[in-house]
Each structure stands twice: as structure tokens, then as C-alpha cells.
Amino acid sequence: TYADILQVVAGVTGVFLALHFSGIGAVVGTTYDRASDDIRSLVLQERFGAGYVSFLIFVTALSICLLGLHGFKESPQALTIFLVIILAIMSMVAFAYLIRVHFAMLDPANLANVVLRRLLKNAKAASVRGPDWKDPSFQLSHRRGAERDLLTLSSLLTAARSTQGSSDLRLSLYTMQRARSYLDMRSTIPASSRWYPDRPKQARWHLAQHWRVGLAAATSTPLPPESEPDYTWYEERFLVLALTQAQELAAEDDLAPLAIHLEGVGRLLVALGRVNEASYVSGWAARYGEAVVDVFAERNSGGADDGILAVAERVALLPIHAWLGFIAGLEGLEPAKLKRIVRALRWGDARNWLPTKTP
């Protein structure tokens, strides 16, 4: 009967809800049992799972409401019965796909895609493509959201190292790929945006204001530190994560993952060299080389096998990647187009269209 159909649909959707949250509990309890709260909330915020829960709640509520109307002797429509049956079938098919999603969430690399998409979304919102990119409060809000996501990404990398397989390597490659996407669009973020946090800067006597120099000389005290925007804070977080990952991979017996990781680092340094000074990027290349060599020195390996030679080759190429990116950045500058933009805009707005640091 009509009432029996509604009762079955309501019961089945309730069972699916219970199974979904049981699967979430199994994922959190096995892979992320020692993870931070932000990762656990990230599992609950998985896009397909969250949409499926809302859909099941709607179907359950609809079935209960129709069952209540049937209790008041309301005659059901044939289309209503057909709609409830179709929704029940859709919930069954979607649950079969949701099981695959639960198994995919056991891999931190798959879960990190959600964080990486949010990171790039915050960066785009702070650029000139965002709807409120001129509002300082929105700029600050997007930066804080990116800082929280970077902490979550660091926790996911830590969780990936404790799992078996190549999850940590794939996660590091995904991370460096998203970092390159940000570097390609960084020039669209205004230099005066609050997306860039302030960092202390040592004051120089010959560049400081006269009254500051006079006050410091009269009181025999050093000049107070100044502040400047930190234009590289975002990519530096990715570089530190990649450096830590390189040190972890260098301590393993199999050096093939380290060689693949260093290839990704080389591509990241090319993208970094396009938008930064050559000395800055070369310094990061040297830090990677020193970190890997230090780990090799602690291993005290007697000879140079194929793995060590492959890693040494890629470490030697890192400074070359940095300079290739710098040269490519110089070749990408078009002085004629740049001159037209500066003439067409007021000088106060022209800097919004220029790179934060032109090589």
C-alpha cells in the first residue's frame, strides 16, 4: 500500500544515514585517529558526502510528511508515489558511489585536494578577479582562511607519512602543483593588499627619516625596526613543506620517491624564479641541496648506487631550474605593453597590475 511504501523509504534512508556516519567514523578512527580536529571536520565537510546527507534528510522528511498526510485521509497522487520511488532509487545508487568515496578518504592525498582547492580559491578571491578585492577586511579574511588551510595541509602531510604506500609522495606533488598555480596568478594580487602580512625589517640609517636618526643618536639606541609586506609568505609555506618532505624521503632506503619529489621541486623553482629575484630562488635551491646532503651524510653509505646518483643529478639541477625561471620571467616582460598600462592608469592604481617584485 501507499503507507507501506512511505515507511520502507523512510526506513531505508535512515539506514543509509547511519551507514554513512559509520563509514565516516571508520575513516577517522583508522587513518586520522591521531590527527587534529581540523582534519576530522574536513572529513565531515567532504563535498559529495555532505550533499548526500542533505539529500537523504530531504527524502526522509518528505516520506514522513506524506505519511502524515495519509494519516489525515488525504488521497495520494500517482505522481507523488512515483516521485518517492525515484528518490529512493537515487539514494541507493548514490550510496554505492559514496562507499568508493569513503575508501578514497582513507588516502590523505585524496582528502588534501579539498584543502588545495580552498587555498587557490582564497588566493583568487584576494586578486583582482575577486568581487571584493579592494576591501581590506575581505583581503585579511581570505589570508586567514589560507593560513588555516595551510596548517591543515601540514597535518595531512604528517598523516600521509604514517601510512603505507606512496600517499605522501603524491600529496607532495599535488601540493607543489597547486603552488605553481598560485605563482602564475600572484601578479594579479595588489601589492598593497592585506593578503600579504607584515614582517619586521631592519631600519637603515641612510634611508631612515631625519628625526628618527636624530632621536636614536641622542638616546644612543638603535633605530626601531620597520615593517614591510611579506610577498612570499604563501609560497614559502609550500617550500618548507616540500623541504621537510625531501628530508623524510632522503632517510628512506628507496631513493626513487626522492628523485621524483626533487623533479617536482625543480618545476616549482622554475615557477618561483619567474616572479622573484634570482638570489632568493637560488637560496632555496641551496637549502634543498644542503638538506639532502646532510641526510645522506648521516646515513654514511659506503658507495654511490644508482639511486644516490639520480638524486645527486636532480639536486645539481635545482640552481639551474631557479635561473631558468628567472630568465623566463625576464623574457616574459613586454616593456611596450607595460608602458601603455602605466600611461592609461593613475599611478596609484598602476601598481596593482605590476608584479610585486619585477626581476
mmCIF file of C-alpha atoms in Angstrom:
data_model
loop_
_atom_site.group_PDB
_atom_site.id
_atom_site.type_symbol
_atom_site.label_atom_id
_atom_site.label_comp_id
_atom_site.label_asym_id
_atom_site.label_seq_id
_atom_site.Cartn_x
_atom_site.Cartn_y
_atom_site.Cartn_z
ATOM 1 C CA THR A 1 0.000 0.000 0.000
ATOM 2 C CA TYR A 2 0.896 3.682 -0.144
ATOM 3 C CA ALA A 3 1.669 3.822 3.578
ATOM 4 C CA ASP A 4 3.892 0.763 3.395
ATOM 5 C CA ILE A 5 5.924 2.311 0.576
ATOM 6 C CA LEU A 6 6.499 5.508 2.574
ATOM 7 C CA GLN A 7 7.513 3.543 5.659
ATOM 8 C CA VAL A 8 10.001 1.472 3.669
ATOM 9 C CA VAL A 9 11.526 4.566 2.027
ATOM 10 C CA ALA A 10 11.854 6.382 5.351
ATOM 11 C CA GLY A 11 13.439 3.311 6.947
ATOM 12 C CA VAL A 12 15.885 2.716 4.097
ATOM 13 C CA THR A 13 17.070 6.327 4.013
ATOM 14 C CA GLY A 14 17.522 6.245 7.777
ATOM 15 C CA VAL A 15 19.674 3.134 7.444
ATOM 16 C CA PHE A 16 21.746 4.832 4.731
ATOM 17 C CA LEU A 17 22.324 7.812 7.031
ATOM 18 C CA ALA A 18 23.501 5.512 9.814
ATOM 19 C CA LEU A 19 25.827 3.621 7.446
ATOM 20 C CA HIS A 20 27.271 6.875 6.111
ATOM 21 C CA PHE A 21 28.212 8.174 9.544
ATOM 22 C CA SER A 22 29.524 4.734 10.499
ATOM 23 C CA GLY A 23 31.808 4.885 7.455
ATOM 24 C CA ILE A 24 32.973 8.356 8.446
ATOM 25 C CA GLY A 25 33.726 7.070 11.934
ATOM 26 C CA ALA A 26 35.720 4.172 10.487
ATOM 27 C CA VAL A 27 37.772 6.538 8.296
ATOM 28 C CA VAL A 28 38.540 8.879 11.193
ATOM 29 C CA GLY A 29 39.264 6.024 13.577
ATOM 30 C CA THR A 30 41.738 4.208 11.301
ATOM 31 C CA THR A 31 43.689 6.824 9.356
ATOM 32 C CA TYR A 32 43.110 10.060 11.282
ATOM 33 C CA ASP A 33 42.826 8.789 14.856
ATOM 34 C CA ARG A 34 45.740 10.969 15.970
ATOM 35 C CA ALA A 35 45.004 13.832 13.606
ATOM 36 C CA SER A 36 43.924 17.296 14.648
ATOM 37 C CA ASP A 37 40.323 18.450 14.827
ATOM 38 C CA ASP A 38 40.555 20.384 11.557
ATOM 39 C CA ILE A 39 41.187 17.163 9.614
ATOM 40 C CA ARG A 40 38.241 15.436 11.278
ATOM 41 C CA SER A 41 35.975 18.333 10.369
ATOM 42 C CA LEU A 42 37.388 18.207 6.854
ATOM 43 C CA VAL A 43 36.239 14.593 6.530
ATOM 44 C CA LEU A 44 32.729 15.647 7.526
ATOM 45 C CA GLN A 45 32.809 18.521 5.017
ATOM 46 C CA GLU A 46 33.595 16.289 2.046
ATOM 47 C CA ARG A 47 31.521 17.714 -0.785
ATOM 48 C CA PHE A 48 29.734 14.620 -2.085
ATOM 49 C CA GLY A 49 29.137 13.203 1.389
ATOM 50 C CA ALA A 50 27.696 16.470 2.684
ATOM 51 C CA GLY A 51 25.382 16.739 -0.324
ATOM 52 C CA TYR A 52 24.309 13.124 0.088
ATOM 53 C CA VAL A 53 23.397 13.682 3.733
ATOM 54 C CA SER A 54 21.251 16.680 2.795
ATOM 55 C CA PHE A 55 19.545 14.634 0.077
ATOM 56 C CA LEU A 56 18.796 11.743 2.447
ATOM 57 C CA ILE A 57 17.394 14.117 5.062
ATOM 58 C CA PHE A 58 15.117 15.636 2.408
ATOM 59 C CA VAL A 59 13.851 12.227 1.233
ATOM 60 C CA THR A 60 13.270 11.067 4.812
ATOM 61 C CA ALA A 61 11.440 14.250 5.745
ATOM 62 C CA LEU A 62 9.319 14.081 2.567
ATOM 63 C CA SER A 63 8.330 10.491 3.289
ATOM 64 C CA ILE A 64 7.352 11.314 6.871
ATOM 65 C CA CYS A 65 5.308 14.348 5.766
ATOM 66 C CA LEU A 66 3.463 12.333 3.105
ATOM 67 C CA LEU A 67 2.866 9.580 5.646
ATOM 68 C CA GLY A 68 1.389 12.147 8.000
ATOM 69 C CA LEU A 69 -0.904 13.491 5.281
ATOM 70 C CA HIS A 70 -2.004 9.935 4.562
ATOM 71 C CA GLY A 71 -2.988 9.628 8.216
ATOM 72 C CA PHE A 72 -5.400 12.524 7.701
ATOM 73 C CA LYS A 73 -7.097 10.521 4.934
ATOM 74 C CA GLU A 74 -5.551 12.584 2.148
ATOM 75 C CA SER A 75 -5.651 10.625 -1.110
ATOM 76 C CA PRO A 76 -2.192 10.311 -2.670
ATOM 77 C CA GLN A 77 -1.447 11.323 -6.214
ATOM 78 C CA ALA A 78 0.086 8.776 -8.584
ATOM 79 C CA LEU A 79 2.851 11.232 -9.420
ATOM 80 C CA THR A 80 3.716 11.560 -5.721
ATOM 81 C CA ILE A 81 4.186 7.819 -5.326
ATOM 82 C CA PHE A 82 6.327 7.695 -8.460
ATOM 83 C CA LEU A 83 8.463 10.623 -7.209
ATOM 84 C CA VAL A 84 9.111 8.962 -3.845
ATOM 85 C CA ILE A 85 10.167 5.725 -5.539
ATOM 86 C CA ILE A 86 12.538 7.566 -7.892
ATOM 87 C CA LEU A 87 14.129 9.433 -4.982
ATOM 88 C CA ALA A 88 14.608 6.171 -3.098
ATOM 89 C CA ILE A 89 16.334 4.600 -6.120
ATOM 90 C CA MET A 90 18.590 7.646 -6.461
ATOM 91 C CA SER A 91 19.607 7.383 -2.803
ATOM 92 C CA MET A 92 20.555 3.721 -3.314
ATOM 93 C CA VAL A 93 22.666 4.466 -6.405
ATOM 94 C CA ALA A 94 24.349 7.420 -4.695
ATOM 95 C CA PHE A 95 25.166 5.289 -1.653
ATOM 96 C CA ALA A 96 27.019 2.812 -3.871
ATOM 97 C CA TYR A 97 29.212 5.674 -5.089
ATOM 98 C CA LEU A 98 29.596 7.000 -1.549
ATOM 99 C CA ILE A 99 31.249 3.738 -0.483
ATOM 100 C CA ARG A 100 34.011 4.452 -3.012
ATOM 101 C CA VAL A 101 34.334 7.958 -1.594
ATOM 102 C CA HIS A 102 34.810 6.543 1.900
ATOM 103 C CA PHE A 103 37.605 4.282 0.708
ATOM 104 C CA ALA A 104 39.206 7.222 -1.153
ATOM 105 C CA MET A 105 39.207 9.309 2.027
ATOM 106 C CA LEU A 106 41.461 6.736 3.665
ATOM 107 C CA ASP A 107 44.208 8.230 1.491
ATOM 108 C CA PRO A 108 45.254 11.693 2.781
ATOM 109 C CA ALA A 109 46.310 12.673 -0.747
ATOM 110 C CA ASN A 110 42.686 12.484 -1.938
ATOM 111 C CA LEU A 111 41.433 14.409 1.068
ATOM 112 C CA ALA A 112 44.048 17.131 0.538
ATOM 113 C CA ASN A 113 42.512 18.076 -2.799
ATOM 114 C CA VAL A 114 39.697 19.762 -0.871
ATOM 115 C CA VAL A 115 42.210 21.870 1.083
ATOM 116 C CA LEU A 116 44.240 22.733 -2.016
ATOM 117 C CA ARG A 117 41.126 23.880 -3.880
ATOM 118 C CA ARG A 118 40.166 26.128 -0.966
ATOM 119 C CA LEU A 119 43.680 27.587 -0.843
ATOM 120 C CA LEU A 120 43.574 28.556 -4.505
ATOM 121 C CA LYS A 121 40.030 29.865 -4.096
ATOM 122 C CA ASN A 122 41.137 32.213 -1.305
ATOM 123 C CA ALA A 123 44.038 33.450 -3.425
ATOM 124 C CA LYS A 124 41.747 34.146 -6.393
ATOM 125 C CA ALA A 125 39.306 35.998 -4.140
ATOM 126 C CA ALA A 126 42.151 38.279 -2.966
ATOM 127 C CA SER A 127 43.250 39.014 -6.552
ATOM 128 C CA VAL A 128 41.663 41.491 -8.955
ATOM 129 C CA ARG A 129 39.381 38.655 -10.088
ATOM 130 C CA GLY A 130 37.624 38.613 -6.722
ATOM 131 C CA PRO A 131 34.371 40.548 -6.211
ATOM 132 C CA ASP A 132 35.614 42.463 -3.122
ATOM 133 C CA TRP A 133 39.334 42.522 -3.796
ATOM 134 C CA LYS A 134 39.630 46.219 -2.846
ATOM 135 C CA ASP A 135 38.151 45.746 0.644
ATOM 136 C CA PRO A 136 40.952 45.307 3.239
ATOM 137 C CA SER A 137 38.719 43.315 5.581
ATOM 138 C CA PHE A 138 37.981 40.764 2.858
ATOM 139 C CA GLN A 139 41.670 40.595 1.965
ATOM 140 C CA LEU A 140 42.543 39.848 5.591
ATOM 141 C CA SER A 141 39.751 37.282 5.874
ATOM 142 C CA HIS A 142 40.969 35.390 2.806
ATOM 143 C CA ARG A 143 44.528 35.399 4.134
ATOM 144 C CA ARG A 144 43.457 33.975 7.495
ATOM 145 C CA GLY A 145 41.448 31.298 5.728
ATOM 146 C CA ALA A 146 44.520 30.381 3.693
ATOM 147 C CA GLU A 147 46.644 30.221 6.857
ATOM 148 C CA ARG A 148 44.191 27.785 8.453
ATOM 149 C CA ASP A 149 44.168 25.632 5.326
ATOM 150 C CA LEU A 150 47.969 25.585 5.246
ATOM 151 C CA LEU A 151 48.010 24.251 8.817
ATOM 152 C CA THR A 152 45.502 21.574 7.790
ATOM 153 C CA LEU A 153 47.673 20.686 4.802
ATOM 154 C CA SER A 154 50.690 20.289 7.081
ATOM 155 C CA SER A 155 48.677 17.928 9.300
ATOM 156 C CA LEU A 156 47.638 15.900 6.255
ATOM 157 C CA LEU A 157 51.267 15.542 5.176
ATOM 158 C CA THR A 158 52.115 14.275 8.651
ATOM 159 C CA ALA A 159 49.269 11.760 8.446
ATOM 160 C CA ALA A 160 50.367 10.676 4.963
ATOM 161 C CA ARG A 161 53.873 9.834 6.211
ATOM 162 C CA SER A 162 52.425 7.362 8.710
ATOM 163 C CA THR A 163 50.506 5.446 6.006
ATOM 164 C CA GLN A 164 51.845 2.726 3.772
ATOM 165 C CA GLY A 165 52.356 3.285 0.049
ATOM 166 C CA SER A 166 53.049 6.402 -1.983
ATOM 167 C CA SER A 167 50.411 8.658 -0.435
ATOM 168 C CA ASP A 168 52.965 11.142 0.920
ATOM 169 C CA LEU A 169 54.733 11.393 -2.455
ATOM 170 C CA ARG A 170 51.516 12.007 -4.384
ATOM 171 C CA LEU A 171 50.382 14.536 -1.812
ATOM 172 C CA SER A 172 53.657 16.469 -2.079
ATOM 173 C CA LEU A 173 53.386 16.513 -5.889
ATOM 174 C CA TYR A 174 49.782 17.779 -5.681
ATOM 175 C CA THR A 175 50.916 20.447 -3.254
ATOM 176 C CA MET A 176 53.724 21.712 -5.488
ATOM 177 C CA GLN A 177 51.409 21.733 -8.489
ATOM 178 C CA ARG A 178 48.940 23.987 -6.653
ATOM 179 C CA ALA A 179 51.804 26.207 -5.537
ATOM 180 C CA ARG A 180 52.793 26.700 -9.186
ATOM 181 C CA SER A 181 49.194 27.655 -9.999
ATOM 182 C CA TYR A 182 49.330 30.322 -7.303
ATOM 183 C CA LEU A 183 52.625 31.713 -8.598
ATOM 184 C CA ASP A 184 51.120 32.077 -12.062
ATOM 185 C CA MET A 185 48.390 34.336 -10.676
ATOM 186 C CA ARG A 186 50.278 36.124 -7.882
ATOM 187 C CA SER A 187 50.900 39.214 -10.008
ATOM 188 C CA THR A 188 47.124 39.850 -10.057
ATOM 189 C CA ILE A 189 47.099 40.416 -6.275
ATOM 190 C CA PRO A 190 47.739 44.103 -5.496
ATOM 191 C CA ALA A 191 50.992 44.908 -3.746
ATOM 192 C CA SER A 192 49.113 46.929 -1.117
ATOM 193 C CA SER A 193 46.672 44.104 -0.344
ATOM 194 C CA ARG A 194 46.383 42.788 3.205
ATOM 195 C CA TRP A 195 46.731 39.347 1.703
ATOM 196 C CA TYR A 196 50.430 39.925 2.344
ATOM 197 C CA PRO A 197 51.205 40.030 6.087
ATOM 198 C CA ASP A 198 53.692 42.496 7.510
ATOM 199 C CA ARG A 199 57.128 41.346 8.617
ATOM 200 C CA PRO A 200 59.788 43.272 10.566
ATOM 201 C CA LYS A 201 62.546 44.916 8.578
ATOM 202 C CA GLN A 202 65.819 46.244 9.875
ATOM 203 C CA ALA A 203 65.953 50.013 9.511
ATOM 204 C CA ARG A 204 68.913 51.564 7.684
ATOM 205 C CA TRP A 205 70.468 54.800 8.833
ATOM 206 C CA HIS A 206 70.920 56.323 5.390
ATOM 207 C CA LEU A 207 67.277 55.595 4.437
ATOM 208 C CA ALA A 208 65.563 56.445 7.722
ATOM 209 C CA GLN A 209 63.788 59.717 8.398
ATOM 210 C CA HIS A 210 65.868 62.556 9.849
ATOM 211 C CA TRP A 211 64.027 62.805 13.151
ATOM 212 C CA ARG A 212 64.376 59.042 13.745
ATOM 213 C CA VAL A 213 68.123 59.224 13.212
ATOM 214 C CA GLY A 214 68.420 62.247 15.497
ATOM 215 C CA LEU A 215 66.383 60.609 18.250
ATOM 216 C CA ALA A 216 68.398 57.389 18.062
ATOM 217 C CA ALA A 217 71.685 59.275 18.121
ATOM 218 C CA ALA A 218 70.611 61.415 21.075
ATOM 219 C CA THR A 219 69.485 58.429 23.144
ATOM 220 C CA SER A 220 72.277 56.065 21.971
ATOM 221 C CA THR A 221 69.714 53.455 20.906
ATOM 222 C CA PRO A 222 69.348 51.572 17.630
ATOM 223 C CA LEU A 223 66.714 52.510 15.113
ATOM 224 C CA PRO A 224 63.353 50.813 15.769
ATOM 225 C CA PRO A 225 62.517 48.096 13.256
ATOM 226 C CA GLU A 226 60.240 48.898 10.364
ATOM 227 C CA SER A 227 57.703 46.677 8.657
ATOM 228 C CA GLU A 228 57.220 45.659 5.050
ATOM 229 C CA PRO A 229 54.782 43.355 3.235
ATOM 230 C CA ASP A 230 55.870 39.737 3.048
ATOM 231 C CA TYR A 231 55.172 38.976 -0.614
ATOM 232 C CA THR A 232 56.499 35.412 -0.434
ATOM 233 C CA TRP A 233 54.723 34.131 2.699
ATOM 234 C CA TYR A 234 52.361 31.841 0.770
ATOM 235 C CA GLU A 235 54.900 30.041 -1.394
ATOM 236 C CA GLU A 236 57.363 29.827 1.492
ATOM 237 C CA ARG A 237 54.884 27.662 3.391
ATOM 238 C CA PHE A 238 54.793 25.278 0.443
ATOM 239 C CA LEU A 239 58.575 25.357 0.142
ATOM 240 C CA VAL A 240 59.009 24.481 3.817
ATOM 241 C CA LEU A 241 56.550 21.589 3.486
ATOM 242 C CA ALA A 242 58.386 20.314 0.412
ATOM 243 C CA LEU A 243 61.742 20.668 2.193
ATOM 244 C CA THR A 244 60.509 18.625 5.157
ATOM 245 C CA GLN A 245 59.166 16.005 2.774
ATOM 246 C CA ALA A 246 62.528 15.830 0.967
ATOM 247 C CA GLN A 247 64.304 15.211 4.270
ATOM 248 C CA GLU A 248 61.862 12.430 5.148
ATOM 249 C CA LEU A 249 62.275 10.753 1.759
ATOM 250 C CA ALA A 250 66.073 11.055 1.911
ATOM 251 C CA ALA A 251 66.113 8.948 5.064
ATOM 252 C CA GLU A 252 64.369 6.018 3.370
ATOM 253 C CA ASP A 253 66.123 3.111 1.701
ATOM 254 C CA ASP A 254 64.347 3.521 -1.638
ATOM 255 C CA LEU A 255 65.503 6.793 -3.190
ATOM 256 C CA ALA A 256 63.233 6.668 -6.245
ATOM 257 C CA PRO A 257 60.451 8.677 -4.484
ATOM 258 C CA LEU A 258 63.036 11.312 -3.513
ATOM 259 C CA ALA A 259 64.175 11.645 -7.133
ATOM 260 C CA ILE A 260 60.572 12.116 -8.278
ATOM 261 C CA HIS A 261 59.994 14.628 -5.484
ATOM 262 C CA LEU A 262 63.063 16.652 -6.496
ATOM 263 C CA GLU A 263 61.797 16.775 -10.079
ATOM 264 C CA GLY A 264 58.635 18.423 -8.759
ATOM 265 C CA VAL A 265 60.776 20.808 -6.699
ATOM 266 C CA GLY A 266 62.665 21.762 -9.855
ATOM 267 C CA ARG A 267 59.424 22.674 -11.649
ATOM 268 C CA LEU A 268 58.342 24.663 -8.601
ATOM 269 C CA LEU A 269 61.634 26.603 -8.608
ATOM 270 C CA VAL A 270 61.130 27.452 -12.292
ATOM 271 C CA ALA A 271 57.722 28.954 -11.479
ATOM 272 C CA LEU A 272 59.202 30.696 -8.430
ATOM 273 C CA GLY A 273 62.008 32.216 -10.480
ATOM 274 C CA ARG A 274 59.511 33.858 -12.846
ATOM 275 C CA VAL A 275 58.148 36.142 -10.135
ATOM 276 C CA ASN A 276 61.013 36.535 -7.641
ATOM 277 C CA GLU A 277 64.604 37.673 -7.523
ATOM 278 C CA ALA A 278 67.211 35.182 -8.678
ATOM 279 C CA SER A 279 69.145 35.319 -5.391
ATOM 280 C CA TYR A 280 66.013 34.435 -3.416
ATOM 281 C CA VAL A 281 65.195 31.380 -5.543
ATOM 282 C CA SER A 282 68.838 30.265 -5.672
ATOM 283 C CA GLY A 283 68.923 30.409 -1.881
ATOM 284 C CA TRP A 284 66.024 27.971 -1.680
ATOM 285 C CA ALA A 285 67.740 25.669 -4.193
ATOM 286 C CA ALA A 286 70.828 25.674 -1.974
ATOM 287 C CA ARG A 287 68.718 24.877 1.101
ATOM 288 C CA TYR A 288 67.256 21.825 -0.612
ATOM 289 C CA GLY A 289 70.704 20.633 -1.637
ATOM 290 C CA GLU A 290 72.119 21.092 1.862
ATOM 291 C CA ALA A 291 69.175 19.277 3.463
ATOM 292 C CA VAL A 292 69.505 16.234 1.213
ATOM 293 C CA VAL A 293 73.293 16.113 1.538
ATOM 294 C CA ASP A 294 73.087 16.339 5.333
ATOM 295 C CA VAL A 295 70.713 13.372 5.472
ATOM 296 C CA PHE A 296 72.998 11.412 3.151
ATOM 297 C CA ALA A 297 75.963 12.220 5.393
ATOM 298 C CA GLU A 298 74.130 10.816 8.403
ATOM 299 C CA ARG A 299 73.418 7.575 6.528
ATOM 300 C CA ASN A 300 77.157 7.010 5.942
ATOM 301 C CA SER A 301 76.563 4.969 2.814
ATOM 302 C CA GLY A 302 79.723 3.302 1.571
ATOM 303 C CA GLY A 303 79.213 3.709 -2.171
ATOM 304 C CA ALA A 304 77.221 5.654 -4.722
ATOM 305 C CA ASP A 305 74.482 3.420 -6.139
ATOM 306 C CA ASP A 306 72.049 4.312 -8.926
ATOM 307 C CA GLY A 307 69.586 5.901 -6.508
ATOM 308 C CA ILE A 308 72.172 8.226 -4.996
ATOM 309 C CA LEU A 309 73.438 9.210 -8.447
ATOM 310 C CA ALA A 310 69.894 10.002 -9.629
ATOM 311 C CA VAL A 311 69.243 12.142 -6.556
ATOM 312 C CA ALA A 312 72.607 13.911 -6.887
ATOM 313 C CA GLU A 313 71.834 14.743 -10.510
ATOM 314 C CA ARG A 314 68.498 16.315 -9.612
ATOM 315 C CA VAL A 315 69.995 18.236 -6.690
ATOM 316 C CA ALA A 316 72.649 19.659 -9.013
ATOM 317 C CA LEU A 317 69.918 20.778 -11.432
ATOM 318 C CA LEU A 318 67.971 22.760 -8.805
ATOM 319 C CA PRO A 319 70.057 26.006 -9.115
ATOM 320 C CA ILE A 320 69.780 25.719 -12.900
ATOM 321 C CA HIS A 321 65.990 25.461 -12.621
ATOM 322 C CA ALA A 322 65.998 28.583 -10.466
ATOM 323 C CA TRP A 323 67.959 30.584 -13.054
ATOM 324 C CA LEU A 324 65.897 29.228 -15.940
ATOM 325 C CA GLY A 325 62.756 30.509 -14.224
ATOM 326 C CA PHE A 326 64.385 33.895 -13.661
ATOM 327 C CA ILE A 327 65.414 34.164 -17.322
ATOM 328 C CA ALA A 328 61.935 33.099 -18.437
ATOM 329 C CA GLY A 329 60.493 35.860 -16.250
ATOM 330 C CA LEU A 330 62.724 38.404 -17.957
ATOM 331 C CA GLU A 331 61.710 37.172 -21.380
ATOM 332 C CA GLY A 332 58.042 37.399 -20.440
ATOM 333 C CA LEU A 333 58.259 41.143 -19.748
ATOM 334 C CA GLU A 334 56.860 43.306 -22.539
ATOM 335 C CA PRO A 335 58.087 46.890 -21.998
ATOM 336 C CA ALA A 336 55.777 48.372 -24.634
ATOM 337 C CA LYS A 337 52.655 46.831 -23.117
ATOM 338 C CA LEU A 338 53.826 47.774 -19.637
ATOM 339 C CA LYS A 339 54.308 51.371 -20.710
ATOM 340 C CA ARG A 340 50.785 51.571 -22.160
ATOM 341 C CA ILE A 341 49.259 50.244 -18.933
ATOM 342 C CA VAL A 342 51.111 52.789 -16.797
ATOM 343 C CA ARG A 343 50.032 55.639 -19.069
ATOM 344 C CA ALA A 344 46.396 54.523 -19.125
ATOM 345 C CA LEU A 345 46.040 54.240 -15.351
ATOM 346 C CA ARG A 346 46.597 56.561 -12.457
ATOM 347 C CA TRP A 347 49.909 55.901 -10.775
ATOM 348 C CA GLY A 348 48.181 54.862 -7.548
ATOM 349 C CA ASP A 349 46.364 52.037 -9.364
ATOM 350 C CA ALA A 350 49.094 51.096 -11.804
ATOM 351 C CA ARG A 351 50.988 49.090 -9.220
ATOM 352 C CA ASN A 352 48.009 46.753 -8.959
ATOM 353 C CA TRP A 353 48.833 45.495 -12.458
ATOM 354 C CA LEU A 354 52.565 45.079 -11.961
ATOM 355 C CA PRO A 355 54.336 42.088 -10.402
ATOM 356 C CA THR A 356 55.116 42.551 -6.738
ATOM 357 C CA LYS A 357 58.845 42.266 -7.470
ATOM 358 C CA THR A 358 59.952 42.618 -11.049
ATOM 359 C CA PRO A 359 63.275 40.801 -11.630
#
